[in-house]
Amino acid sequence: MGPPGSGKGTQAKRLADRFQIPHVSTGDMLRQAVQSGTDLGKEAAPIMASGGLVPDELMIGIIRERLAQPDATSGYVLDGFPRTTEQAEKLEPILAGNGGGSARVLQLLVPDDLIVGRLSGRLSCIKCGSAYHQKNNPPKVANVCDRCGSELTVRPDDTEQAVRKRLESFHRQTIPVVAFYRNKNVLHEVDGNAPVDQVFERIERFVGE
Ligand code: AP5
């Protein structure tokens, strides 16, 4: 968990590679649906572009279906879900069915005033979901994804107005989910305001424990 631009996607991908388990990102799944022009994509596109949240019932259905796939039986890294209390409550029985006793929650802490700078320089790969930054984390070849070779683009929700709305949604709708997991004693906070490798070392240390 973490605010927009806190590095959830960057770190979740690394964690998934390190443990050879799927990276399940609801943002990536929605962006692929938008690009393919599915009914879900048509419904989600204007909501995402404005920085709002897609309705809970839709998101819960997508996650239930994804976590029932055979590649998720040995674990997975969830990125961007749950982000409302209703999503967190509906996830509980799904986790229980997947041996969820060992579920852990990581929250990346990054101050709001750094977020706009990170997102305004972001370059994203729609195909594999990798994120780069023009200054902090550039691709090896300009505008080409290191992982899959696809062209990099600027996300339509990385405008200043949409980023502010996403931050507002995070504080209003997702911070209560942090409290939900804190009460269950499964929450671990990680300072995300450091270089990518250093943040990953902190996460690895926690997961190793
Ligand atoms: P989603 O794709 O989940 O977007 P988000 O939460 O706004 O987060 P971001 O992807 O913008 O940032 P991130 O934390 O992954 O950071 P990243 O690693 O890319 O969701 C998009 C939209 O889909 C939502 O707004 C909503 O509409 C909808 N949606 C998705 N899930 C939903 C759900 N469950 N319910 C309802 N609606 C849902 O890094 C950001 C930048 O910073 C990059 O340029 C990166 O290179 C750079 N960076 C990363 N780490 C560092 C570092 N340590 N130092 C410096 N720069 C760094």
PDB file of C-alpha atoms and ligand atoms in Angstrom:
ATOM      1  CA  MET A   1       0.000   0.000   0.000  1.00  0.00           C
ATOM      2  CA  GLY A   2       1.009   3.616  -0.387  1.00  0.00           C
ATOM      3  CA  PRO A   3      -0.013   6.869  -2.032  1.00  0.00           C
ATOM      4  CA  PRO A   4       0.166   7.282  -5.819  1.00  0.00           C
ATOM      5  CA  GLY A   5       3.800   7.447  -6.887  1.00  0.00           C
ATOM      6  CA  SER A   6       5.143   5.949  -3.661  1.00  0.00           C
ATOM      7  CA  GLY A   7       6.809   3.141  -5.631  1.00  0.00           C
ATOM      8  CA  LYS A   8       4.253   0.337  -5.159  1.00  0.00           C
ATOM      9  CA  GLY A   9       4.549  -0.899  -8.752  1.00  0.00           C
ATOM     10  CA  THR A  10       8.350  -0.556  -8.858  1.00  0.00           C
ATOM     11  CA  GLN A  11       8.834  -2.508  -5.613  1.00  0.00           C
ATOM     12  CA  ALA A  12       6.025  -5.033  -6.154  1.00  0.00           C
ATOM     13  CA  LYS A  13       7.557  -6.089  -9.477  1.00  0.00           C
ATOM     14  CA  ARG A  14      10.939  -6.650  -7.857  1.00  0.00           C
ATOM     15  CA  LEU A  15       9.409  -8.586  -4.992  1.00  0.00           C
ATOM     16  CA  ALA A  16       7.438 -10.784  -7.395  1.00  0.00           C
ATOM     17  CA  ASP A  17      10.602 -11.474  -9.448  1.00  0.00           C
ATOM     18  CA  ARG A  18      12.614 -12.228  -6.309  1.00  0.00           C
ATOM     19  CA  PHE A  19      10.080 -14.797  -5.038  1.00  0.00           C
ATOM     20  CA  GLN A  20       8.928 -15.984  -8.494  1.00  0.00           C
ATOM     21  CA  ILE A  21       5.274 -15.266  -7.765  1.00  0.00           C
ATOM     22  CA  PRO A  22       2.777 -13.172  -9.765  1.00  0.00           C
ATOM     23  CA  HIS A  23       2.574  -9.399  -9.435  1.00  0.00           C
ATOM     24  CA  VAL A  24      -1.159  -8.674  -9.303  1.00  0.00           C
ATOM     25  CA  SER A  25      -1.646  -4.968  -9.985  1.00  0.00           C
ATOM     26  CA  THR A  26      -5.218  -3.739 -10.307  1.00  0.00           C
ATOM     27  CA  GLY A  27      -3.951  -0.554 -11.992  1.00  0.00           C
ATOM     28  CA  ASP A  28      -2.114  -2.581 -14.680  1.00  0.00           C
ATOM     29  CA  MET A  29      -5.136  -4.841 -15.187  1.00  0.00           C
ATOM     30  CA  LEU A  30      -7.415  -1.831 -15.649  1.00  0.00           C
ATOM     31  CA  ARG A  31      -4.987  -0.095 -18.037  1.00  0.00           C
ATOM     32  CA  GLN A  32      -4.806  -3.267 -20.151  1.00  0.00           C
ATOM     33  CA  ALA A  33      -8.640  -3.397 -20.210  1.00  0.00           C
ATOM     34  CA  VAL A  34      -8.731   0.258 -21.338  1.00  0.00           C
ATOM     35  CA  GLN A  35      -6.206  -0.435 -24.078  1.00  0.00           C
ATOM     36  CA  SER A  36      -8.110  -3.503 -25.303  1.00  0.00           C
ATOM     37  CA  GLY A  37     -11.395  -1.548 -25.304  1.00  0.00           C
ATOM     38  CA  THR A  38     -13.312  -4.125 -23.177  1.00  0.00           C
ATOM     39  CA  ASP A  39     -16.557  -3.163 -21.350  1.00  0.00           C
ATOM     40  CA  LEU A  40     -14.538  -2.917 -18.126  1.00  0.00           C
ATOM     41  CA  GLY A  41     -12.006  -0.662 -19.853  1.00  0.00           C
ATOM     42  CA  LYS A  42     -14.751   1.614 -21.221  1.00  0.00           C
ATOM     43  CA  GLU A  43     -16.277   1.988 -17.757  1.00  0.00           C
ATOM     44  CA  ALA A  44     -12.939   2.476 -16.001  1.00  0.00           C
ATOM     45  CA  ALA A  45     -11.213   4.875 -18.446  1.00  0.00           C
ATOM     46  CA  PRO A  46     -12.941   8.164 -17.481  1.00  0.00           C
ATOM     47  CA  ILE A  47     -12.831   7.328 -13.760  1.00  0.00           C
ATOM     48  CA  MET A  48      -9.104   6.579 -13.898  1.00  0.00           C
ATOM     49  CA  ALA A  49      -8.293   9.643 -16.019  1.00  0.00           C
ATOM     50  CA  SER A  50      -9.972  11.885 -13.448  1.00  0.00           C
ATOM     51  CA  GLY A  51      -8.151  10.210 -10.527  1.00  0.00           C
ATOM     52  CA  GLY A  52     -11.240   8.621  -8.921  1.00  0.00           C
ATOM     53  CA  LEU A  53     -11.715   5.002  -7.818  1.00  0.00           C
ATOM     54  CA  VAL A  54     -13.416   2.315  -9.900  1.00  0.00           C
ATOM     55  CA  PRO A  55     -16.500   0.835  -8.084  1.00  0.00           C
ATOM     56  CA  ASP A  56     -15.761  -1.751  -5.393  1.00  0.00           C
ATOM     57  CA  GLU A  57     -17.975  -4.534  -6.836  1.00  0.00           C
ATOM     58  CA  LEU A  58     -16.076  -4.433 -10.132  1.00  0.00           C
ATOM     59  CA  MET A  59     -12.669  -4.504  -8.439  1.00  0.00           C
ATOM     60  CA  ILE A  60     -13.583  -7.326  -6.055  1.00  0.00           C
ATOM     61  CA  GLY A  61     -14.856  -9.430  -8.976  1.00  0.00           C
ATOM     62  CA  ILE A  62     -11.614  -8.883 -10.926  1.00  0.00           C
ATOM     63  CA  ILE A  63      -9.441  -9.840  -7.940  1.00  0.00           C
ATOM     64  CA  ARG A  64     -11.525 -12.900  -7.055  1.00  0.00           C
ATOM     65  CA  GLU A  65     -11.138 -14.171 -10.622  1.00  0.00           C
ATOM     66  CA  ARG A  66      -7.400 -13.379 -10.812  1.00  0.00           C
ATOM     67  CA  LEU A  67      -6.488 -15.031  -7.497  1.00  0.00           C
ATOM     68  CA  ALA A  68      -8.321 -18.195  -8.525  1.00  0.00           C
ATOM     69  CA  GLN A  69      -5.835 -18.713 -11.398  1.00  0.00           C
ATOM     70  CA  PRO A  70      -3.392 -21.636 -10.960  1.00  0.00           C
ATOM     71  CA  ASP A  71      -0.283 -19.387 -10.889  1.00  0.00           C
ATOM     72  CA  ALA A  72      -1.523 -17.723  -7.679  1.00  0.00           C
ATOM     73  CA  THR A  73      -1.555 -20.883  -5.575  1.00  0.00           C
ATOM     74  CA  SER A  74       1.983 -20.327  -4.173  1.00  0.00           C
ATOM     75  CA  GLY A  75       1.498 -16.686  -3.260  1.00  0.00           C
ATOM     76  CA  TYR A  76       1.319 -13.329  -5.026  1.00  0.00           C
ATOM     77  CA  VAL A  77       2.108  -9.667  -4.517  1.00  0.00           C
ATOM     78  CA  LEU A  78      -1.038  -7.530  -4.504  1.00  0.00           C
ATOM     79  CA  ASP A  79      -0.442  -3.955  -5.682  1.00  0.00           C
ATOM     80  CA  GLY A  80      -3.205  -1.338  -5.576  1.00  0.00           C
ATOM     81  CA  PHE A  81      -5.762  -3.591  -3.882  1.00  0.00           C
ATOM     82  CA  PRO A  82      -7.489  -3.260  -1.451  1.00  0.00           C
ATOM     83  CA  ARG A  83      -7.891   0.506  -1.375  1.00  0.00           C
ATOM     84  CA  THR A  84     -11.253   0.855   0.385  1.00  0.00           C
ATOM     85  CA  THR A  85     -12.487  -0.749   3.602  1.00  0.00           C
ATOM     86  CA  GLU A  86     -15.125  -2.642   1.640  1.00  0.00           C
ATOM     87  CA  GLN A  87     -12.445  -4.127  -0.635  1.00  0.00           C
ATOM     88  CA  ALA A  88     -10.368  -5.123   2.429  1.00  0.00           C
ATOM     89  CA  GLU A  89     -13.357  -6.823   4.066  1.00  0.00           C
ATOM     90  CA  LYS A  90     -14.285  -8.694   0.883  1.00  0.00           C
ATOM     91  CA  LEU A  91     -10.655  -9.790   0.425  1.00  0.00           C
ATOM     92  CA  GLU A  92     -10.627 -11.613   3.787  1.00  0.00           C
ATOM     93  CA  PRO A  93     -12.598 -14.721   2.684  1.00  0.00           C
ATOM     94  CA  ILE A  94     -10.635 -14.832  -0.585  1.00  0.00           C
ATOM     95  CA  LEU A  95      -7.338 -14.827   1.365  1.00  0.00           C
ATOM     96  CA  ALA A  96      -8.661 -17.455   3.759  1.00  0.00           C
ATOM     97  CA  GLY A  97      -9.452 -19.688   0.778  1.00  0.00           C
ATOM     98  CA  ASN A  98      -5.861 -19.160  -0.493  1.00  0.00           C
ATOM     99  CA  GLY A  99      -4.123 -20.077   2.781  1.00  0.00           C
ATOM    100  CA  GLY A 100      -4.025 -16.388   3.723  1.00  0.00           C
ATOM    101  CA  GLY A 101      -2.786 -16.939   7.279  1.00  0.00           C
ATOM    102  CA  SER A 102       0.606 -15.628   6.174  1.00  0.00           C
ATOM    103  CA  ALA A 103      -0.636 -12.454   4.439  1.00  0.00           C
ATOM    104  CA  ARG A 104       1.511  -9.394   5.195  1.00  0.00           C
ATOM    105  CA  VAL A 105       0.853  -5.762   4.383  1.00  0.00           C
ATOM    106  CA  LEU A 106       3.555  -3.257   3.478  1.00  0.00           C
ATOM    107  CA  GLN A 107       2.907   0.451   3.510  1.00  0.00           C
ATOM    108  CA  LEU A 108       5.343   2.699   1.655  1.00  0.00           C
ATOM    109  CA  LEU A 109       5.682   6.081   3.346  1.00  0.00           C
ATOM    110  CA  VAL A 110       6.417   8.998   1.016  1.00  0.00           C
ATOM    111  CA  PRO A 111       5.447  12.611   1.793  1.00  0.00           C
ATOM    112  CA  ASP A 112       2.788  14.178  -0.467  1.00  0.00           C
ATOM    113  CA  ASP A 113       5.090  16.990  -1.559  1.00  0.00           C
ATOM    114  CA  LEU A 114       7.443  14.507  -3.298  1.00  0.00           C
ATOM    115  CA  ILE A 115       4.648  12.720  -5.147  1.00  0.00           C
ATOM    116  CA  VAL A 116       3.917  15.289  -7.843  1.00  0.00           C
ATOM    117  CA  GLY A 117       7.625  15.466  -8.784  1.00  0.00           C
ATOM    118  CA  ARG A 118       7.891  11.678  -9.066  1.00  0.00           C
ATOM    119  CA  LEU A 119       4.758  11.317 -11.179  1.00  0.00           C
ATOM    120  CA  SER A 120       5.439  14.260 -13.456  1.00  0.00           C
ATOM    121  CA  GLY A 121       8.611  12.525 -14.693  1.00  0.00           C
ATOM    122  CA  ARG A 122       7.164   9.020 -14.941  1.00  0.00           C
ATOM    123  CA  LEU A 123       7.311   6.925 -18.106  1.00  0.00           C
ATOM    124  CA  SER A 124       5.158   3.764 -18.095  1.00  0.00           C
ATOM    125  CA  CYS A 125       5.007   0.566 -20.091  1.00  0.00           C
ATOM    126  CA  ILE A 126       1.397  -0.376 -20.815  1.00  0.00           C
ATOM    127  CA  LYS A 127       2.414  -3.872 -21.892  1.00  0.00           C
ATOM    128  CA  CYS A 128       4.232  -5.100 -18.741  1.00  0.00           C
ATOM    129  CA  GLY A 129       3.435  -2.271 -16.305  1.00  0.00           C
ATOM    130  CA  SER A 130       7.062  -1.281 -15.601  1.00  0.00           C
ATOM    131  CA  ALA A 131       7.592   2.304 -14.428  1.00  0.00           C
ATOM    132  CA  TYR A 132      10.609   4.520 -15.078  1.00  0.00           C
ATOM    133  CA  HIS A 133      11.445   8.100 -14.268  1.00  0.00           C
ATOM    134  CA  GLN A 134      13.053  10.549 -16.671  1.00  0.00           C
ATOM    135  CA  LYS A 135      15.632  11.556 -14.035  1.00  0.00           C
ATOM    136  CA  ASN A 136      15.564   9.119 -11.069  1.00  0.00           C
ATOM    137  CA  ASN A 137      15.176   5.839 -12.917  1.00  0.00           C
ATOM    138  CA  PRO A 138      15.596   6.213 -16.701  1.00  0.00           C
ATOM    139  CA  PRO A 139      15.299   3.235 -19.094  1.00  0.00           C
ATOM    140  CA  LYS A 140      18.575   2.005 -20.654  1.00  0.00           C
ATOM    141  CA  VAL A 141      17.362   3.065 -24.135  1.00  0.00           C
ATOM    142  CA  ALA A 142      15.239   6.256 -24.355  1.00  0.00           C
ATOM    143  CA  ASN A 143      11.494   5.501 -24.398  1.00  0.00           C
ATOM    144  CA  VAL A 144      11.967   1.718 -24.570  1.00  0.00           C
ATOM    145  CA  CYS A 145      11.014  -0.655 -21.733  1.00  0.00           C
ATOM    146  CA  ASP A 146      14.050  -2.550 -20.337  1.00  0.00           C
ATOM    147  CA  ARG A 147      11.877  -5.555 -19.476  1.00  0.00           C
ATOM    148  CA  CYS A 148       9.803  -6.121 -22.610  1.00  0.00           C
ATOM    149  CA  GLY A 149      11.090  -3.705 -25.290  1.00  0.00           C
ATOM    150  CA  SER A 150       7.725  -1.895 -25.716  1.00  0.00           C
ATOM    151  CA  GLU A 151       7.390   1.840 -26.192  1.00  0.00           C
ATOM    152  CA  LEU A 152       7.023   3.914 -22.995  1.00  0.00           C
ATOM    153  CA  THR A 153       4.222   6.454 -22.578  1.00  0.00           C
ATOM    154  CA  VAL A 154       3.040   9.094 -20.101  1.00  0.00           C
ATOM    155  CA  ARG A 155      -0.070   7.902 -18.202  1.00  0.00           C
ATOM    156  CA  PRO A 156      -3.198  10.050 -18.789  1.00  0.00           C
ATOM    157  CA  ASP A 157      -3.759  10.222 -14.998  1.00  0.00           C
ATOM    158  CA  ASP A 158      -0.346  11.764 -14.350  1.00  0.00           C
ATOM    159  CA  THR A 159      -1.643  15.311 -14.893  1.00  0.00           C
ATOM    160  CA  GLU A 160      -1.274  17.564 -11.848  1.00  0.00           C
ATOM    161  CA  GLN A 161      -5.079  17.756 -11.391  1.00  0.00           C
ATOM    162  CA  ALA A 162      -5.568  13.951 -11.501  1.00  0.00           C
ATOM    163  CA  VAL A 163      -2.580  13.365  -9.194  1.00  0.00           C
ATOM    164  CA  ARG A 164      -4.114  15.718  -6.605  1.00  0.00           C
ATOM    165  CA  LYS A 165      -7.433  13.844  -6.845  1.00  0.00           C
ATOM    166  CA  ARG A 166      -5.621  10.481  -6.479  1.00  0.00           C
ATOM    167  CA  LEU A 167      -3.843  11.764  -3.376  1.00  0.00           C
ATOM    168  CA  GLU A 168      -7.154  12.957  -1.972  1.00  0.00           C
ATOM    169  CA  SER A 169      -8.739   9.517  -2.649  1.00  0.00           C
ATOM    170  CA  PHE A 170      -5.772   7.870  -0.939  1.00  0.00           C
ATOM    171  CA  HIS A 171      -6.126   9.932   2.231  1.00  0.00           C
ATOM    172  CA  ARG A 172      -9.908   9.672   2.396  1.00  0.00           C
ATOM    173  CA  GLN A 173     -10.545   6.080   1.247  1.00  0.00           C
ATOM    174  CA  THR A 174      -7.303   4.131   1.648  1.00  0.00           C
ATOM    175  CA  ILE A 175      -5.867   5.402   4.936  1.00  0.00           C
ATOM    176  CA  PRO A 176      -8.763   3.653   6.782  1.00  0.00           C
ATOM    177  CA  VAL A 177      -7.556   0.390   5.183  1.00  0.00           C
ATOM    178  CA  VAL A 178      -4.124   0.978   6.736  1.00  0.00           C
ATOM    179  CA  ALA A 179      -5.837   1.155  10.149  1.00  0.00           C
ATOM    180  CA  PHE A 180      -7.754  -2.060   9.316  1.00  0.00           C
ATOM    181  CA  TYR A 181      -4.438  -3.945   8.851  1.00  0.00           C
ATOM    182  CA  ARG A 182      -2.697  -2.203  11.745  1.00  0.00           C
ATOM    183  CA  ASN A 183      -5.441  -3.535  14.036  1.00  0.00           C
ATOM    184  CA  LYS A 184      -4.764  -7.032  12.713  1.00  0.00           C
ATOM    185  CA  ASN A 185      -1.015  -6.671  13.457  1.00  0.00           C
ATOM    186  CA  VAL A 186       0.020  -7.493   9.899  1.00  0.00           C
ATOM    187  CA  LEU A 187       1.099  -3.999   8.825  1.00  0.00           C
ATOM    188  CA  HIS A 188       4.736  -3.043   8.297  1.00  0.00           C
ATOM    189  CA  GLU A 189       5.712   0.526   7.413  1.00  0.00           C
ATOM    190  CA  VAL A 190       8.661   1.138   5.101  1.00  0.00           C
ATOM    191  CA  ASP A 191      10.248   4.524   4.472  1.00  0.00           C
ATOM    192  CA  GLY A 192       9.890   4.873   0.679  1.00  0.00           C
ATOM    193  CA  ASN A 193      11.806   8.134   0.485  1.00  0.00           C
ATOM    194  CA  ALA A 194      15.148   6.659  -0.547  1.00  0.00           C
ATOM    195  CA  PRO A 195      16.692   5.286  -3.775  1.00  0.00           C
ATOM    196  CA  VAL A 196      14.817   2.320  -5.320  1.00  0.00           C
ATOM    197  CA  ASP A 197      17.505  -0.266  -4.347  1.00  0.00           C
ATOM    198  CA  GLN A 198      17.597   0.925  -0.753  1.00  0.00           C
ATOM    199  CA  VAL A 199      13.797   0.751  -0.406  1.00  0.00           C
ATOM    200  CA  PHE A 200      13.885  -2.771  -1.841  1.00  0.00           C
ATOM    201  CA  GLU A 201      16.530  -3.841   0.714  1.00  0.00           C
ATOM    202  CA  ARG A 202      14.215  -2.626   3.500  1.00  0.00           C
ATOM    203  CA  ILE A 203      11.316  -4.599   2.034  1.00  0.00           C
ATOM    204  CA  GLU A 204      13.396  -7.744   1.516  1.00  0.00           C
ATOM    205  CA  ARG A 205      14.602  -7.583   5.114  1.00  0.00           C
ATOM    206  CA  PHE A 206      11.014  -7.452   6.359  1.00  0.00           C
ATOM    207  CA  VAL A 207       9.779 -10.225   4.066  1.00  0.00           C
ATOM    208  CA  GLY A 208      12.808 -12.378   4.991  1.00  0.00           C
ATOM    209  CA  GLU A 209      11.852 -12.131   8.642  1.00  0.00           C
TER     210      GLU A 209
HETATM  211  P1  AP5 B   1      -2.592   2.434  -9.801  1.00  0.00           P
HETATM  212  O1  AP5 B   1      -1.962   2.031 -11.064  1.00  0.00           O
HETATM  213  O2  AP5 B   1      -2.605   1.501  -8.658  1.00  0.00           O
HETATM  214  O3  AP5 B   1      -2.018   3.889  -9.426  1.00  0.00           O
HETATM  215  P2  AP5 B   1      -1.585   4.589  -8.070  1.00  0.00           P
HETATM  216  O4  AP5 B   1      -1.999   3.940  -6.804  1.00  0.00           O
HETATM  217  O5  AP5 B   1      -2.021   5.999  -8.258  1.00  0.00           O
HETATM  218  O6  AP5 B   1      -0.076   4.389  -8.049  1.00  0.00           O
HETATM  219  P3  AP5 B   1       0.916   4.637  -9.199  1.00  0.00           P
HETATM  220  O7  AP5 B   1       0.912   3.510 -10.181  1.00  0.00           O
HETATM  221  O8  AP5 B   1       0.730   6.021  -9.770  1.00  0.00           O
HETATM  222  O9  AP5 B   1       2.285   4.725  -8.402  1.00  0.00           O
HETATM  223  P4  AP5 B   1       3.129   3.597  -7.687  1.00  0.00           P
HETATM  224  O10 AP5 B   1       2.994   3.724  -6.210  1.00  0.00           O
HETATM  225  O11 AP5 B   1       2.919   2.245  -8.294  1.00  0.00           O
HETATM  226  O12 AP5 B   1       4.574   4.151  -8.060  1.00  0.00           O
HETATM  227  P5  AP5 B   1       5.584   3.703  -9.221  1.00  0.00           P
HETATM  228  O13 AP5 B   1       6.318   2.478  -8.811  1.00  0.00           O
HETATM  229  O14 AP5 B   1       4.907   3.703 -10.568  1.00  0.00           O
HETATM  230  O15 AP5 B   1      -4.125   2.826 -10.074  1.00  0.00           O
HETATM  231  C1  AP5 B   1      -4.464   3.701 -11.124  1.00  0.00           C
HETATM  232  C2  AP5 B   1      -5.973   3.958 -11.095  1.00  0.00           C
HETATM  233  O16 AP5 B   1      -6.681   2.713 -11.301  1.00  0.00           O
HETATM  234  C3  AP5 B   1      -6.533   4.492  -9.769  1.00  0.00           C
HETATM  235  O17 AP5 B   1      -6.400   5.915  -9.686  1.00  0.00           O
HETATM  236  C4  AP5 B   1      -7.990   4.035  -9.846  1.00  0.00           C
HETATM  237  O18 AP5 B   1      -8.725   4.860 -10.713  1.00  0.00           O
HETATM  238  C5  AP5 B   1      -7.865   2.661 -10.492  1.00  0.00           C
HETATM  239  N1  AP5 B   1      -7.717   1.579  -9.502  1.00  0.00           N
HETATM  240  C6  AP5 B   1      -6.634   0.763  -9.351  1.00  0.00           C
HETATM  241  N2  AP5 B   1      -6.828  -0.111  -8.352  1.00  0.00           N
HETATM  242  C7  AP5 B   1      -8.078   0.175  -7.851  1.00  0.00           C
HETATM  243  C8  AP5 B   1      -8.837  -0.386  -6.791  1.00  0.00           C
HETATM  244  N3  AP5 B   1      -8.368  -1.386  -6.024  1.00  0.00           N
HETATM  245  N4  AP5 B   1     -10.051   0.157  -6.548  1.00  0.00           N
HETATM  246  C9  AP5 B   1     -10.549   1.173  -7.298  1.00  0.00           C
HETATM  247  N5  AP5 B   1      -9.875   1.740  -8.318  1.00  0.00           N
HETATM  248  C10 AP5 B   1      -8.642   1.241  -8.593  1.00  0.00           C
HETATM  249  O19 AP5 B   1       6.605   4.932  -9.147  1.00  0.00           O
HETATM  250  C11 AP5 B   1       6.192   6.244  -9.495  1.00  0.00           C
HETATM  251  C12 AP5 B   1       7.375   7.039 -10.124  1.00  0.00           C
HETATM  252  O20 AP5 B   1       8.360   7.240  -9.128  1.00  0.00           O
HETATM  253  C13 AP5 B   1       8.067   6.294 -11.264  1.00  0.00           C
HETATM  254  O21 AP5 B   1       8.490   7.236 -12.188  1.00  0.00           O
HETATM  255  C14 AP5 B   1       9.237   5.602 -10.588  1.00  0.00           C
HETATM  256  O22 AP5 B   1      10.319   5.354 -11.483  1.00  0.00           O
HETATM  257  C15 AP5 B   1       9.592   6.615  -9.501  1.00  0.00           C
HETATM  258  N6  AP5 B   1      10.113   5.982  -8.286  1.00  0.00           N
HETATM  259  C16 AP5 B   1       9.710   4.809  -7.722  1.00  0.00           C
HETATM  260  N7  AP5 B   1      10.404   4.565  -6.602  1.00  0.00           N
HETATM  261  C17 AP5 B   1      11.248   5.630  -6.441  1.00  0.00           C
HETATM  262  C18 AP5 B   1      12.222   5.970  -5.456  1.00  0.00           C
HETATM  263  N8  AP5 B   1      12.465   5.164  -4.401  1.00  0.00           N
HETATM  264  N9  AP5 B   1      12.895   7.146  -5.596  1.00  0.00           N
HETATM  265  C19 AP5 B   1      12.660   7.967  -6.642  1.00  0.00           C
HETATM  266  N10 AP5 B   1      11.759   7.687  -7.619  1.00  0.00           N
HETATM  267  C20 AP5 B   1      11.062   6.536  -7.514  1.00  0.00           C
END
